[in-house]
Tab-separated table of C-alpha atoms and ligand atoms in Angstrom:
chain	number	residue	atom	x	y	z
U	638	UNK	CA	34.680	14.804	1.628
U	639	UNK	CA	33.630	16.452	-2.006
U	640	UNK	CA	31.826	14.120	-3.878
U	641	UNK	CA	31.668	16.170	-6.803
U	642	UNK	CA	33.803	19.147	-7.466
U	643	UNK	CA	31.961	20.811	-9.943
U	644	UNK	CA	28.932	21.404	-8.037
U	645	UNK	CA	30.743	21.137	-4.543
U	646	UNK	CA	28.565	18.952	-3.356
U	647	UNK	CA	30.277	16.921	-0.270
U	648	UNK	CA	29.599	12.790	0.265
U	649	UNK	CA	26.935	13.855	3.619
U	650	UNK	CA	24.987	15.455	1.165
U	651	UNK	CA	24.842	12.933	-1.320
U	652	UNK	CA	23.652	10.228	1.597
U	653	UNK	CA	21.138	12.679	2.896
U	654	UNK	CA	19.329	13.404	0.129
U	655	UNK	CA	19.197	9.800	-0.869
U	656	UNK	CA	17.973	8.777	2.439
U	657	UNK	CA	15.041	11.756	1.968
U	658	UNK	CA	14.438	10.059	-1.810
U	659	UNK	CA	14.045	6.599	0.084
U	660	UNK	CA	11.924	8.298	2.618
U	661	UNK	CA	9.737	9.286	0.220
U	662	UNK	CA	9.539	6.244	-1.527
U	663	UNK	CA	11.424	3.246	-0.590
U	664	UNK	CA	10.989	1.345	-3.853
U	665	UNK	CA	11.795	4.580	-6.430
U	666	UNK	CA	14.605	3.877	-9.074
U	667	UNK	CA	17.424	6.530	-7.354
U	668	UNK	CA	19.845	7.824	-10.108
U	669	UNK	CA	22.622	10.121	-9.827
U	670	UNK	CA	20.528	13.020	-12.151
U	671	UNK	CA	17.579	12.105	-9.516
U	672	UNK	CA	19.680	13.056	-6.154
U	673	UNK	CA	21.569	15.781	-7.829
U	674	UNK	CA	18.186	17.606	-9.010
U	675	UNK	CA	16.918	16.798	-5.338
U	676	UNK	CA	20.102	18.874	-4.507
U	677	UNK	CA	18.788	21.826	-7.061
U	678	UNK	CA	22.143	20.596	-9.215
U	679	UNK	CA	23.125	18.901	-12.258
U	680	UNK	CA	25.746	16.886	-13.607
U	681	UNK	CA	28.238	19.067	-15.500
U	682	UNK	CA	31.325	16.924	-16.479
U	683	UNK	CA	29.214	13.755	-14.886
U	684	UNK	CA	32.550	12.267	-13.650
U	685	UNK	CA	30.815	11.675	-10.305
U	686	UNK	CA	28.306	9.767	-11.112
U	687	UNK	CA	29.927	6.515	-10.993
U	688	UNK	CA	30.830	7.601	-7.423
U	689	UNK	CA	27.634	8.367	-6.772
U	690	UNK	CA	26.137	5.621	-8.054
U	691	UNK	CA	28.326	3.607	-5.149
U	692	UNK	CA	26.737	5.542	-2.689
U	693	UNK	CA	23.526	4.797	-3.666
U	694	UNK	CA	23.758	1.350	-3.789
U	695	UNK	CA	25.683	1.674	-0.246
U	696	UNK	CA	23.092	4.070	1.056
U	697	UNK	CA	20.090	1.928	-0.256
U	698	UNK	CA	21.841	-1.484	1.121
U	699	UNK	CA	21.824	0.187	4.430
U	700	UNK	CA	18.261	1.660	4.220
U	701	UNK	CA	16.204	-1.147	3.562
U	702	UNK	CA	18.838	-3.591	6.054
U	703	UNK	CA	17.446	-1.016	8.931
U	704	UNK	CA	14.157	-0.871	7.337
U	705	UNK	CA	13.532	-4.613	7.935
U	706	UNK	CA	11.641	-4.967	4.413
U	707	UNK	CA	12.855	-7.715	2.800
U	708	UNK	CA	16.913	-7.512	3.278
U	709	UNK	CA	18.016	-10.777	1.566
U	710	UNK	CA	15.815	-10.440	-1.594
U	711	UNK	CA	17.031	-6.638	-2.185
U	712	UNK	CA	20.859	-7.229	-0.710
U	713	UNK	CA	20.817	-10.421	-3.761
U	714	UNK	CA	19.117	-7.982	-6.152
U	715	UNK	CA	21.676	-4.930	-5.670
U	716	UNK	CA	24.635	-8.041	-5.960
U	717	UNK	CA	23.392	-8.397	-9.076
U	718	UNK	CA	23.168	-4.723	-10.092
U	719	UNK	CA	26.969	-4.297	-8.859
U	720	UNK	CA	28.017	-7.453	-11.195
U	721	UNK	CA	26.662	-6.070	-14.046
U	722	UNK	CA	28.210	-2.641	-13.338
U	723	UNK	CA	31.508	-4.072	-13.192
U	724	UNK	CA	30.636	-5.878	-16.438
U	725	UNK	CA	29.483	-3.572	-18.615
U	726	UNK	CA	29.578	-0.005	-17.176
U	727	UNK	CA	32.152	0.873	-14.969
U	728	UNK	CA	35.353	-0.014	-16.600
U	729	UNK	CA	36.306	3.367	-18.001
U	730	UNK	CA	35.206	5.907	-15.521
U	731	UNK	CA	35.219	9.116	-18.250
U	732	UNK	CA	38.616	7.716	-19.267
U	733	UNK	CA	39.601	8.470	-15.593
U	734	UNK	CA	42.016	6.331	-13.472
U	735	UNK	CA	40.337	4.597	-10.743
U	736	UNK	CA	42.514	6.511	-8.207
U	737	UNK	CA	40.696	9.632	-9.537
U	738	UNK	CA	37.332	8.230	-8.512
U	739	UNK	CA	38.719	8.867	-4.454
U	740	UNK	CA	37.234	12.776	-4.044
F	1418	FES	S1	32.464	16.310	-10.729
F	1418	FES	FE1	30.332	16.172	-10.475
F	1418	FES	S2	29.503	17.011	-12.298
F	1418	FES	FE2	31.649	17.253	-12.518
């Protein structure tokens, strides 16, 4: 499924190269610019990015649940992060409907 249509870049990717970024370091602050320039791409109209941002948290969740590193502390932490994403930043969406958000 394309995650992002201006760079074609599909949802596999997106998990992949955060999963490589956690590999690297499990405890790195992952942003969508971060994984995209892993990808050698950029955000052009950045309507992804809230998208992406999902799958990080997702991805990340999942990571450090295998990992065995402290689940409950980071699955409260990441609760916390999605809270304050629905109460401050992901309302609008670029002025896009949330049925856009679906690639
Ligand atoms: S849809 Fe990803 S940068 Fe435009």
């Amino acid at each position: 499924m394309l995650v992002c249509h201006c760079n074609i870049v599909t949802q596999k990717e997106v998990e992949e190269a955060i999963i490589a970024l956690l590999d690297d370091d499990p405890w790195q602050l992952l942003v969508p610019a971060k994984v995209y320039h892993s990808l050698k791409k950029r955000g052009r109209c950045c309507g992804c990015f809230p998208n992406v941002v999902d799958t990080i948290i997702r991805v990340t969740e999942e990571y450090h649940r295998r990992s065995d590193t402290g689940g409950a502390e980071i699955v409260t932490h990441l609760d916390r992060v999605r809270a304050l994403r629905g109460q401050y930043g992901s309302r609008m969406h670029e002025r896009r409907t949330t049925g856009n958000r679906a690639a």
